[in-house]
Amino acid sequence: MTNSNVFNQSNGPLYTQLTNTFSAPGIESTPEGGAAAAGSSFALTTNNVSVGAGLNLLLQVVNAAGSGRTLYVSRISGGTTAAATLIVYSGGTITGGTTPAPVNTLLGNTNTSVMTTRQNTGTLTGTLTSLLSIPLTAGMYMLNLNGSIIVPPGQTLSISAGTGSQTASINLSWWEF
Amino acid sequence: MPNDHVFNPLNRPVYTSITNTFTSPGIVAPPENNAGSTGNLYNAGSTNSTTLGLLGGSVIATVQLTNPVGSGKNVYISRLSGGITVALNLLSSFSGTMTLSANGTLTSPTTLTPVNNNLSSSNTSIATVRFSTAAPTGTTTLLAMPLQVGPFLTNELGRYVVPPGQSINLSVSGSLSVGGLMASTSYFSWWEA
């Protein structure tokens, strides 16, 4: 008769104690670090853009229905040259503009993102829900979201920084699988 | 008859519950900690300090980290840092940017020697580090933002990986529309494995 599995019950876990100390710490990395090493981490930038009076810098990623992957937002960063408001939305429509290409942060890796993008200056339209609204002063901003905003297939994430007139940028960093 | 594997079948993991408390926490650390203690964490960068003439101009500090073909290791970016300094009375005529980019070419580069963050380690970096007072050309932008005067520091924890045959650039640019003394600084910190 073979042995049963002795410890394998989720409601009867094996009690353990980490004995690592400062002189021999356990080494842990982040989802960002693991995703980058696996070629699943992407960077998208608007570059520094001149934004006209009354307009916002807009950046959007669309995860198409049926893409088979989910986007986890790692970081939103950038800067402005005057006071502004940074707003992160679920949904929204950007008309016209450009489609900046996400870059794999494992440099030279040929895995491409399944997300589509759009960038323009103006005002976001369509159906949207505000997730986050942050006042900015002139200078850089950096929001480490660590995967706390999730964009499954069929969903859209839009980011707005403004209003002008000023120079602004939005950088979106994510992993997807 | 041999025993089955009692522990660790992949589909039947051992469920564990950590009993550490605040009085005896388990200590974990990021990869930098171990890379530093084993002498695999490096740092390199420099400052471009320039006196601009009456009409102003730009002061640029670009550091390029290249992982040579055949190095046998990857470069993992740990931290970006740097900044811009200028006299406060010149702020109204100031603009600044920071750009992180991949590959491309430097103009009139000089060579920087990477410093091992473990001060007693004799390990040398496999990376080639170059510095230029011009912006790199032919790059793919990863990150761009306007900067105000002052320092910046971002912890990347391996978010950017530079395999052999690839380069990464950090370029800090400050501009004045009037004359003045301005300095731009760019530094990379990275580990190699």
mmCIF file of C-alpha atoms in Angstrom:
data_model
loop_
_atom_site.group_PDB
_atom_site.id
_atom_site.type_symbol
_atom_site.label_atom_id
_atom_site.label_comp_id
_atom_site.label_asym_id
_atom_site.label_seq_id
_atom_site.Cartn_x
_atom_site.Cartn_y
_atom_site.Cartn_z
ATOM 1 C CA MET A 1 0.000 0.000 0.000
ATOM 2 C CA THR A 2 1.381 3.385 -1.004
ATOM 3 C CA ASN A 3 1.441 6.361 1.293
ATOM 4 C CA SER A 4 -1.231 9.008 1.089
ATOM 5 C CA ASN A 5 -0.264 12.615 0.738
ATOM 6 C CA VAL A 6 0.271 13.644 4.321
ATOM 7 C CA PHE A 7 0.297 17.434 4.193
ATOM 8 C CA ASN A 8 -1.877 18.298 1.241
ATOM 9 C CA GLN A 9 -4.934 19.930 2.665
ATOM 10 C CA SER A 10 -5.680 23.587 2.061
ATOM 11 C CA ASN A 11 -7.576 23.747 5.349
ATOM 12 C CA GLY A 12 -4.792 21.991 7.247
ATOM 13 C CA PRO A 13 -1.660 23.775 6.112
ATOM 14 C CA LEU A 14 1.858 22.971 7.160
ATOM 15 C CA TYR A 15 2.902 25.656 9.646
ATOM 16 C CA THR A 16 6.259 27.070 8.682
ATOM 17 C CA GLN A 17 8.482 29.807 10.014
ATOM 18 C CA LEU A 18 10.836 31.793 7.820
ATOM 19 C CA THR A 19 14.207 31.771 9.510
ATOM 20 C CA ASN A 20 15.903 34.135 7.066
ATOM 21 C CA THR A 21 17.728 37.045 8.649
ATOM 22 C CA PHE A 22 19.226 40.286 7.389
ATOM 23 C CA SER A 23 22.508 38.456 6.830
ATOM 24 C CA ALA A 24 20.842 35.756 4.730
ATOM 25 C CA PRO A 25 17.578 37.209 3.439
ATOM 26 C CA GLY A 26 15.261 35.298 1.188
ATOM 27 C CA ILE A 27 15.394 37.000 -2.214
ATOM 28 C CA GLU A 28 12.089 37.892 -3.794
ATOM 29 C CA SER A 29 11.425 39.830 -6.954
ATOM 30 C CA THR A 30 8.311 41.600 -8.174
ATOM 31 C CA PRO A 31 5.775 40.668 -10.849
ATOM 32 C CA GLU A 32 7.373 43.456 -12.933
ATOM 33 C CA GLY A 33 10.800 41.855 -12.614
ATOM 34 C CA GLY A 34 9.535 38.410 -13.512
ATOM 35 C CA ALA A 35 7.448 39.698 -16.402
ATOM 36 C CA ALA A 36 10.384 41.680 -17.809
ATOM 37 C CA ALA A 37 12.691 38.663 -17.671
ATOM 38 C CA ALA A 38 9.997 36.625 -19.444
ATOM 39 C CA GLY A 39 9.465 39.219 -22.200
ATOM 40 C CA SER A 40 5.920 40.008 -21.043
ATOM 41 C CA SER A 41 6.513 43.568 -19.790
ATOM 42 C CA PHE A 42 5.827 46.550 -22.033
ATOM 43 C CA ALA A 43 6.500 50.300 -22.001
ATOM 44 C CA LEU A 44 4.392 52.847 -23.855
ATOM 45 C CA THR A 45 5.193 56.555 -24.008
ATOM 46 C CA THR A 46 3.556 59.618 -25.491
ATOM 47 C CA ASN A 47 6.967 61.328 -25.469
ATOM 48 C CA ASN A 48 6.990 64.972 -24.409
ATOM 49 C CA VAL A 49 4.091 66.651 -26.169
ATOM 50 C CA SER A 50 3.111 70.280 -26.460
ATOM 51 C CA VAL A 51 -0.502 70.493 -25.259
ATOM 52 C CA GLY A 52 -2.583 73.484 -26.336
ATOM 53 C CA ALA A 53 -4.685 75.661 -24.042
ATOM 54 C CA GLY A 54 -7.794 73.875 -22.785
ATOM 55 C CA LEU A 55 -6.653 70.498 -24.148
ATOM 56 C CA ASN A 56 -5.513 67.298 -22.441
ATOM 57 C CA LEU A 57 -2.824 64.827 -23.406
ATOM 58 C CA LEU A 58 -4.645 61.520 -23.926
ATOM 59 C CA LEU A 59 -3.229 57.984 -24.009
ATOM 60 C CA GLN A 60 -5.271 54.806 -24.315
ATOM 61 C CA VAL A 61 -4.724 51.055 -24.410
ATOM 62 C CA VAL A 62 -7.462 48.819 -25.724
ATOM 63 C CA ASN A 63 -7.506 45.119 -24.876
ATOM 64 C CA ALA A 64 -9.625 43.677 -27.679
ATOM 65 C CA ALA A 65 -12.314 41.109 -26.876
ATOM 66 C CA GLY A 66 -10.884 37.651 -27.418
ATOM 67 C CA SER A 67 -7.249 38.783 -27.127
ATOM 68 C CA GLY A 68 -6.584 35.930 -24.721
ATOM 69 C CA ARG A 69 -4.488 38.124 -22.434
ATOM 70 C CA THR A 70 -5.084 40.447 -19.495
ATOM 71 C CA LEU A 71 -3.167 43.678 -18.883
ATOM 72 C CA TYR A 72 -1.888 44.485 -15.377
ATOM 73 C CA VAL A 73 -0.890 48.131 -14.913
ATOM 74 C CA SER A 74 2.520 48.368 -13.289
ATOM 75 C CA ARG A 75 3.144 52.102 -13.350
ATOM 76 C CA ILE A 76 1.842 55.368 -14.738
ATOM 77 C CA SER A 77 4.491 58.080 -14.889
ATOM 78 C CA GLY A 78 5.338 61.228 -16.774
ATOM 79 C CA GLY A 79 5.437 64.917 -16.155
ATOM 80 C CA THR A 80 3.971 68.314 -16.832
ATOM 81 C CA THR A 81 5.483 71.775 -17.019
ATOM 82 C CA ALA A 82 2.605 73.427 -15.132
ATOM 83 C CA ALA A 83 -0.119 72.446 -12.693
ATOM 84 C CA ALA A 84 -2.497 69.870 -14.179
ATOM 85 C CA THR A 85 -4.758 66.952 -13.320
ATOM 86 C CA LEU A 86 -3.990 63.319 -14.101
ATOM 87 C CA ILE A 87 -7.108 61.178 -14.521
ATOM 88 C CA VAL A 88 -7.236 57.440 -15.162
ATOM 89 C CA TYR A 89 -10.435 56.160 -16.755
ATOM 90 C CA SER A 90 -12.084 52.901 -17.568
ATOM 91 C CA GLY A 91 -13.421 53.238 -21.113
ATOM 92 C CA GLY A 92 -13.425 56.387 -23.206
ATOM 93 C CA THR A 93 -12.848 57.215 -26.847
ATOM 94 C CA ILE A 94 -9.951 59.045 -28.457
ATOM 95 C CA THR A 95 -10.664 60.299 -31.952
ATOM 96 C CA GLY A 96 -7.851 60.516 -34.459
ATOM 97 C CA GLY A 97 -4.286 60.933 -33.313
ATOM 98 C CA THR A 98 -1.557 58.325 -33.469
ATOM 99 C CA THR A 99 -1.024 54.710 -32.385
ATOM 100 C CA PRO A 100 2.276 54.606 -30.455
ATOM 101 C CA ALA A 101 3.920 51.172 -30.332
ATOM 102 C CA PRO A 102 4.499 49.393 -26.997
ATOM 103 C CA VAL A 103 8.148 48.402 -26.501
ATOM 104 C CA ASN A 104 9.096 45.107 -24.866
ATOM 105 C CA THR A 105 11.262 45.922 -21.830
ATOM 106 C CA LEU A 106 13.331 42.770 -22.426
ATOM 107 C CA LEU A 107 15.231 44.729 -25.036
ATOM 108 C CA GLY A 108 15.331 43.061 -28.437
ATOM 109 C CA ASN A 109 12.693 40.495 -27.467
ATOM 110 C CA THR A 110 10.259 39.838 -30.313
ATOM 111 C CA ASN A 111 7.170 39.167 -28.173
ATOM 112 C CA THR A 112 4.676 41.862 -29.054
ATOM 113 C CA SER A 113 1.806 43.205 -27.008
ATOM 114 C CA VAL A 114 -1.751 42.260 -27.990
ATOM 115 C CA MET A 115 -2.939 45.722 -26.910
ATOM 116 C CA THR A 116 -3.823 48.444 -29.370
ATOM 117 C CA THR A 117 -3.058 52.043 -28.477
ATOM 118 C CA ARG A 118 -4.130 55.561 -29.306
ATOM 119 C CA GLN A 119 -2.725 58.985 -28.443
ATOM 120 C CA ASN A 120 -3.942 62.496 -29.100
ATOM 121 C CA THR A 121 -4.533 65.841 -27.471
ATOM 122 C CA GLY A 122 -8.102 66.934 -26.832
ATOM 123 C CA THR A 123 -10.874 65.743 -24.587
ATOM 124 C CA LEU A 124 -11.834 62.143 -23.919
ATOM 125 C CA THR A 125 -15.339 61.273 -25.141
ATOM 126 C CA GLY A 126 -17.655 58.284 -24.984
ATOM 127 C CA THR A 127 -18.644 56.190 -21.988
ATOM 128 C CA LEU A 128 -16.068 56.417 -19.246
ATOM 129 C CA THR A 129 -15.635 55.964 -15.513
ATOM 130 C CA SER A 130 -12.987 57.803 -13.527
ATOM 131 C CA LEU A 131 -10.784 55.461 -11.465
ATOM 132 C CA LEU A 132 -8.238 57.909 -10.161
ATOM 133 C CA SER A 133 -7.828 61.687 -10.266
ATOM 134 C CA ILE A 134 -4.565 63.195 -9.039
ATOM 135 C CA PRO A 135 -3.541 66.858 -8.942
ATOM 136 C CA LEU A 136 -0.109 67.492 -10.459
ATOM 137 C CA THR A 137 2.365 70.283 -10.026
ATOM 138 C CA ALA A 138 5.051 71.062 -12.596
ATOM 139 C CA GLY A 139 7.618 68.255 -12.731
ATOM 140 C CA MET A 140 7.568 64.487 -12.877
ATOM 141 C CA TYR A 141 4.946 62.169 -11.416
ATOM 142 C CA MET A 142 5.161 58.435 -10.823
ATOM 143 C CA LEU A 143 2.331 56.192 -9.661
ATOM 144 C CA ASN A 144 3.431 52.650 -8.874
ATOM 145 C CA LEU A 145 0.222 50.666 -9.252
ATOM 146 C CA ASN A 146 1.839 47.215 -9.002
ATOM 147 C CA GLY A 147 -0.896 45.427 -10.906
ATOM 148 C CA SER A 148 -3.759 47.061 -9.008
ATOM 149 C CA ILE A 149 -5.535 48.139 -12.202
ATOM 150 C CA ILE A 150 -6.467 45.212 -14.434
ATOM 151 C CA VAL A 151 -7.664 45.415 -18.032
ATOM 152 C CA PRO A 152 -9.213 42.112 -19.209
ATOM 153 C CA PRO A 153 -10.174 41.423 -22.848
ATOM 154 C CA GLY A 154 -12.890 43.756 -24.102
ATOM 155 C CA GLN A 155 -11.828 46.603 -21.776
ATOM 156 C CA THR A 156 -10.176 49.976 -22.350
ATOM 157 C CA LEU A 157 -7.913 52.063 -20.125
ATOM 158 C CA SER A 158 -7.566 55.780 -20.849
ATOM 159 C CA ILE A 159 -5.285 58.334 -19.213
ATOM 160 C CA SER A 160 -5.643 62.098 -19.418
ATOM 161 C CA ALA A 161 -3.146 64.779 -18.309
ATOM 162 C CA GLY A 162 -4.069 68.432 -18.597
ATOM 163 C CA THR A 163 -5.207 70.900 -19.359
ATOM 164 C CA GLY A 164 -2.633 72.918 -21.290
ATOM 165 C CA SER A 165 -1.068 75.013 -22.429
ATOM 166 C CA GLN A 166 2.100 73.189 -21.442
ATOM 167 C CA THR A 167 4.388 70.265 -22.251
ATOM 168 C CA ALA A 168 3.267 66.927 -20.821
ATOM 169 C CA SER A 169 4.007 63.221 -21.076
ATOM 170 C CA ILE A 170 2.318 59.977 -20.051
ATOM 171 C CA ASN A 171 4.234 56.690 -19.746
ATOM 172 C CA LEU A 172 2.323 53.486 -19.160
ATOM 173 C CA SER A 173 4.131 50.350 -18.011
ATOM 174 C CA TRP A 174 2.334 46.997 -17.784
ATOM 175 C CA TRP A 175 2.679 43.257 -17.943
ATOM 176 C CA GLU A 176 0.288 40.979 -19.790
ATOM 177 C CA PHE A 177 -0.378 37.263 -19.972
ATOM 178 C CA MET B 1 7.509 -1.207 -2.986
ATOM 179 C CA PRO B 2 8.806 2.363 -3.255
ATOM 180 C CA ASN B 3 7.010 5.200 -1.551
ATOM 181 C CA ASP B 4 5.168 7.796 -3.551
ATOM 182 C CA HIS B 5 6.528 11.281 -3.380
ATOM 183 C CA VAL B 6 4.915 12.536 -0.205
ATOM 184 C CA PHE B 7 5.816 16.174 -0.795
ATOM 185 C CA ASN B 8 5.733 18.250 -3.913
ATOM 186 C CA PRO B 9 3.722 16.667 -6.647
ATOM 187 C CA LEU B 10 3.230 19.709 -8.916
ATOM 188 C CA ASN B 11 -0.546 19.462 -8.826
ATOM 189 C CA ARG B 12 -0.701 18.821 -5.079
ATOM 190 C CA PRO B 13 1.516 21.448 -3.455
ATOM 191 C CA VAL B 14 2.189 21.494 0.249
ATOM 192 C CA TYR B 15 -0.042 24.140 1.777
ATOM 193 C CA THR B 16 1.932 26.260 4.198
ATOM 194 C CA SER B 17 1.041 28.983 6.654
ATOM 195 C CA ILE B 18 3.803 31.311 7.734
ATOM 196 C CA THR B 19 3.846 31.803 11.506
ATOM 197 C CA ASN B 20 6.276 34.725 11.654
ATOM 198 C CA THR B 21 5.048 37.687 13.670
ATOM 199 C CA PHE B 22 6.114 41.292 13.986
ATOM 200 C CA THR B 23 8.482 40.316 16.795
ATOM 201 C CA SER B 24 10.293 37.775 14.604
ATOM 202 C CA PRO B 25 9.579 38.632 10.987
ATOM 203 C CA GLY B 26 11.037 36.558 8.197
ATOM 204 C CA ILE B 27 13.471 38.732 6.302
ATOM 205 C CA VAL B 28 13.153 38.981 2.533
ATOM 206 C CA ALA B 29 14.955 41.360 0.218
ATOM 207 C CA PRO B 30 14.927 42.367 -3.449
ATOM 208 C CA PRO B 31 17.443 40.900 -5.935
ATOM 209 C CA GLU B 32 19.690 43.953 -5.498
ATOM 210 C CA ASN B 33 20.476 42.889 -1.956
ATOM 211 C CA ASN B 34 21.924 39.538 -2.981
ATOM 212 C CA ALA B 35 23.478 40.938 -6.169
ATOM 213 C CA GLY B 36 25.255 43.531 -4.027
ATOM 214 C CA SER B 37 26.518 41.113 -1.408
ATOM 215 C CA THR B 38 27.862 38.777 -4.109
ATOM 216 C CA GLY B 39 29.547 41.632 -6.008
ATOM 217 C CA ASN B 40 27.262 41.728 -9.033
ATOM 218 C CA LEU B 41 25.659 45.161 -8.543
ATOM 219 C CA TYR B 42 27.201 48.097 -10.387
ATOM 220 C CA ASN B 43 26.774 51.812 -10.758
ATOM 221 C CA ALA B 44 27.909 54.293 -13.426
ATOM 222 C CA GLY B 45 27.056 57.774 -14.581
ATOM 223 C CA SER B 46 28.316 61.313 -14.753
ATOM 224 C CA THR B 47 27.460 65.001 -14.765
ATOM 225 C CA ASN B 48 27.715 67.557 -17.538
ATOM 226 C CA SER B 49 28.236 70.979 -15.976
ATOM 227 C CA THR B 50 28.335 73.796 -18.504
ATOM 228 C CA THR B 51 28.288 77.584 -18.457
ATOM 229 C CA LEU B 52 25.859 78.711 -21.129
ATOM 230 C CA GLY B 53 26.398 81.910 -23.094
ATOM 231 C CA LEU B 54 24.066 84.880 -23.251
ATOM 232 C CA LEU B 55 21.503 83.132 -25.449
ATOM 233 C CA GLY B 56 21.347 80.004 -23.281
ATOM 234 C CA GLY B 57 21.186 76.495 -24.711
ATOM 235 C CA SER B 58 20.948 72.884 -23.580
ATOM 236 C CA VAL B 59 23.083 70.878 -21.144
ATOM 237 C CA ILE B 60 22.733 67.139 -21.752
ATOM 238 C CA ALA B 61 24.008 64.125 -19.840
ATOM 239 C CA THR B 62 23.524 60.808 -21.654
ATOM 240 C CA VAL B 63 24.785 57.540 -20.225
ATOM 241 C CA GLN B 64 24.593 54.444 -22.425
ATOM 242 C CA LEU B 65 24.878 50.950 -20.975
ATOM 243 C CA THR B 66 25.732 48.298 -23.576
ATOM 244 C CA ASN B 67 25.707 44.562 -22.964
ATOM 245 C CA PRO B 68 28.269 43.226 -25.468
ATOM 246 C CA VAL B 69 27.436 40.316 -27.757
ATOM 247 C CA GLY B 70 28.672 37.082 -26.195
ATOM 248 C CA SER B 71 28.854 38.444 -22.635
ATOM 249 C CA GLY B 72 26.930 35.431 -21.363
ATOM 250 C CA LYS B 73 24.967 37.568 -18.902
ATOM 251 C CA ASN B 74 21.906 39.755 -18.849
ATOM 252 C CA VAL B 75 21.892 43.273 -17.427
ATOM 253 C CA TYR B 76 18.947 44.054 -15.125
ATOM 254 C CA ILE B 77 18.272 47.746 -14.460
ATOM 255 C CA SER B 78 18.004 48.400 -10.752
ATOM 256 C CA ARG B 79 17.690 52.166 -10.565
ATOM 257 C CA LEU B 80 17.713 55.350 -12.635
ATOM 258 C CA SER B 81 18.857 58.524 -10.968
ATOM 259 C CA GLY B 82 20.129 61.992 -11.746
ATOM 260 C CA GLY B 83 18.809 65.488 -11.949
ATOM 261 C CA ILE B 84 19.364 69.031 -13.027
ATOM 262 C CA THR B 85 20.797 71.914 -11.057
ATOM 263 C CA VAL B 86 20.506 75.580 -11.965
ATOM 264 C CA ALA B 87 20.414 78.824 -10.025
ATOM 265 C CA LEU B 88 16.903 79.532 -8.671
ATOM 266 C CA ASN B 89 16.762 82.969 -10.293
ATOM 267 C CA LEU B 90 16.952 81.326 -13.721
ATOM 268 C CA LEU B 91 13.918 79.050 -13.247
ATOM 269 C CA SER B 92 11.558 81.119 -15.377
ATOM 270 C CA SER B 93 13.683 80.461 -18.442
ATOM 271 C CA PHE B 94 14.230 76.747 -17.674
ATOM 272 C CA SER B 95 12.911 73.559 -19.233
ATOM 273 C CA GLY B 96 14.110 70.000 -18.681
ATOM 274 C CA THR B 97 13.430 66.442 -19.822
ATOM 275 C CA MET B 98 14.433 62.902 -18.986
ATOM 276 C CA THR B 99 14.365 60.124 -21.611
ATOM 277 C CA LEU B 100 15.016 56.412 -21.246
ATOM 278 C CA SER B 101 15.566 54.676 -24.577
ATOM 279 C CA ALA B 102 16.871 51.506 -26.191
ATOM 280 C CA ASN B 103 19.806 51.085 -28.576
ATOM 281 C CA GLY B 104 20.885 53.915 -30.893
ATOM 282 C CA THR B 105 24.179 55.774 -31.145
ATOM 283 C CA LEU B 106 26.024 58.304 -28.997
ATOM 284 C CA THR B 107 27.829 61.367 -30.342
ATOM 285 C CA SER B 108 31.503 61.757 -29.299
ATOM 286 C CA PRO B 109 31.217 59.368 -26.354
ATOM 287 C CA THR B 110 33.708 58.974 -23.545
ATOM 288 C CA THR B 111 34.034 55.742 -21.571
ATOM 289 C CA LEU B 112 32.926 55.403 -17.968
ATOM 290 C CA THR B 113 34.225 52.662 -15.672
ATOM 291 C CA PRO B 114 31.427 50.920 -13.761
ATOM 292 C CA VAL B 115 31.872 50.888 -9.987
ATOM 293 C CA ASN B 116 31.098 47.714 -8.055
ATOM 294 C CA ASN B 117 28.622 48.567 -5.284
ATOM 295 C CA ASN B 118 30.310 45.962 -3.074
ATOM 296 C CA LEU B 119 33.333 48.040 -2.156
ATOM 297 C CA SER B 120 35.554 45.032 -1.544
ATOM 298 C CA SER B 121 34.555 43.054 -4.644
ATOM 299 C CA SER B 122 37.068 42.605 -7.442
ATOM 300 C CA ASN B 123 34.333 41.591 -9.916
ATOM 301 C CA THR B 124 34.276 43.755 -13.019
ATOM 302 C CA SER B 125 31.202 44.519 -15.062
ATOM 303 C CA ILE B 126 30.654 42.924 -18.467
ATOM 304 C CA ALA B 127 28.868 46.115 -19.568
ATOM 305 C CA THR B 128 30.355 48.877 -21.680
ATOM 306 C CA VAL B 129 29.323 52.285 -20.356
ATOM 307 C CA ARG B 130 29.647 55.442 -22.422
ATOM 308 C CA PHE B 131 28.826 59.054 -21.676
ATOM 309 C CA SER B 132 27.945 61.847 -24.073
ATOM 310 C CA THR B 133 26.955 65.495 -23.776
ATOM 311 C CA ALA B 134 24.518 65.072 -26.674
ATOM 312 C CA ALA B 135 21.246 63.187 -26.980
ATOM 313 C CA PRO B 136 21.489 59.672 -28.469
ATOM 314 C CA THR B 137 20.245 59.169 -32.024
ATOM 315 C CA GLY B 138 18.317 56.300 -33.605
ATOM 316 C CA THR B 139 16.794 55.121 -30.345
ATOM 317 C CA THR B 140 13.487 53.528 -29.367
ATOM 318 C CA THR B 141 11.934 55.525 -26.531
ATOM 319 C CA LEU B 142 10.855 53.630 -23.429
ATOM 320 C CA LEU B 143 10.054 56.546 -21.125
ATOM 321 C CA ALA B 144 9.993 60.326 -21.486
ATOM 322 C CA MET B 145 9.005 63.077 -19.092
ATOM 323 C CA PRO B 146 9.500 66.777 -18.416
ATOM 324 C CA LEU B 147 11.679 67.474 -15.373
ATOM 325 C CA GLN B 148 11.867 70.370 -12.994
ATOM 326 C CA VAL B 149 15.128 71.380 -11.361
ATOM 327 C CA GLY B 150 16.147 68.903 -8.663
ATOM 328 C CA PRO B 151 16.940 65.225 -8.255
ATOM 329 C CA PHE B 152 15.036 62.199 -9.508
ATOM 330 C CA LEU B 153 15.387 58.563 -8.539
ATOM 331 C CA THR B 154 13.289 55.648 -9.724
ATOM 332 C CA ASN B 155 13.667 52.074 -8.485
ATOM 333 C CA GLU B 156 13.221 49.676 -11.391
ATOM 334 C CA LEU B 157 13.905 46.289 -9.716
ATOM 335 C CA GLY B 158 14.729 44.592 -13.018
ATOM 336 C CA ARG B 159 11.861 46.137 -14.976
ATOM 337 C CA TYR B 160 14.211 46.699 -17.933
ATOM 338 C CA VAL B 161 16.401 43.795 -19.070
ATOM 339 C CA VAL B 162 19.338 44.314 -21.459
ATOM 340 C CA PRO B 163 20.416 41.018 -23.097
ATOM 341 C CA PRO B 164 23.722 40.681 -24.974
ATOM 342 C CA GLY B 165 23.811 42.871 -28.088
ATOM 343 C CA GLN B 166 21.426 45.497 -26.661
ATOM 344 C CA SER B 167 21.902 48.968 -25.170
ATOM 345 C CA ILE B 168 19.889 51.230 -22.895
ATOM 346 C CA ASN B 169 20.278 55.014 -22.616
ATOM 347 C CA LEU B 170 19.360 57.494 -19.903
ATOM 348 C CA SER B 171 19.470 61.075 -21.148
ATOM 349 C CA VAL B 172 18.817 64.145 -18.992
ATOM 350 C CA SER B 173 18.551 67.490 -20.735
ATOM 351 C CA GLY B 174 18.171 70.939 -19.230
ATOM 352 C CA SER B 175 17.677 74.097 -21.280
ATOM 353 C CA LEU B 176 17.889 77.793 -20.508
ATOM 354 C CA SER B 177 16.870 80.666 -22.739
ATOM 355 C CA VAL B 178 19.353 82.957 -20.975
ATOM 356 C CA GLY B 179 22.960 82.537 -19.904
ATOM 357 C CA GLY B 180 23.801 80.659 -16.708
ATOM 358 C CA LEU B 181 25.572 77.702 -15.128
ATOM 359 C CA MET B 182 23.634 74.466 -15.426
ATOM 360 C CA ALA B 183 24.457 70.825 -14.675
ATOM 361 C CA SER B 184 22.652 67.657 -15.811
ATOM 362 C CA THR B 185 23.342 64.255 -14.268
ATOM 363 C CA SER B 186 22.465 60.668 -15.318
ATOM 364 C CA TYR B 187 23.227 57.444 -13.454
ATOM 365 C CA PHE B 188 22.342 53.786 -13.973
ATOM 366 C CA SER B 189 22.490 51.124 -11.309
ATOM 367 C CA TRP B 190 22.216 47.511 -12.488
ATOM 368 C CA TRP B 191 22.955 43.897 -11.664
ATOM 369 C CA GLU B 192 24.364 41.208 -13.930
ATOM 370 C CA ALA B 193 23.337 37.548 -13.971
#
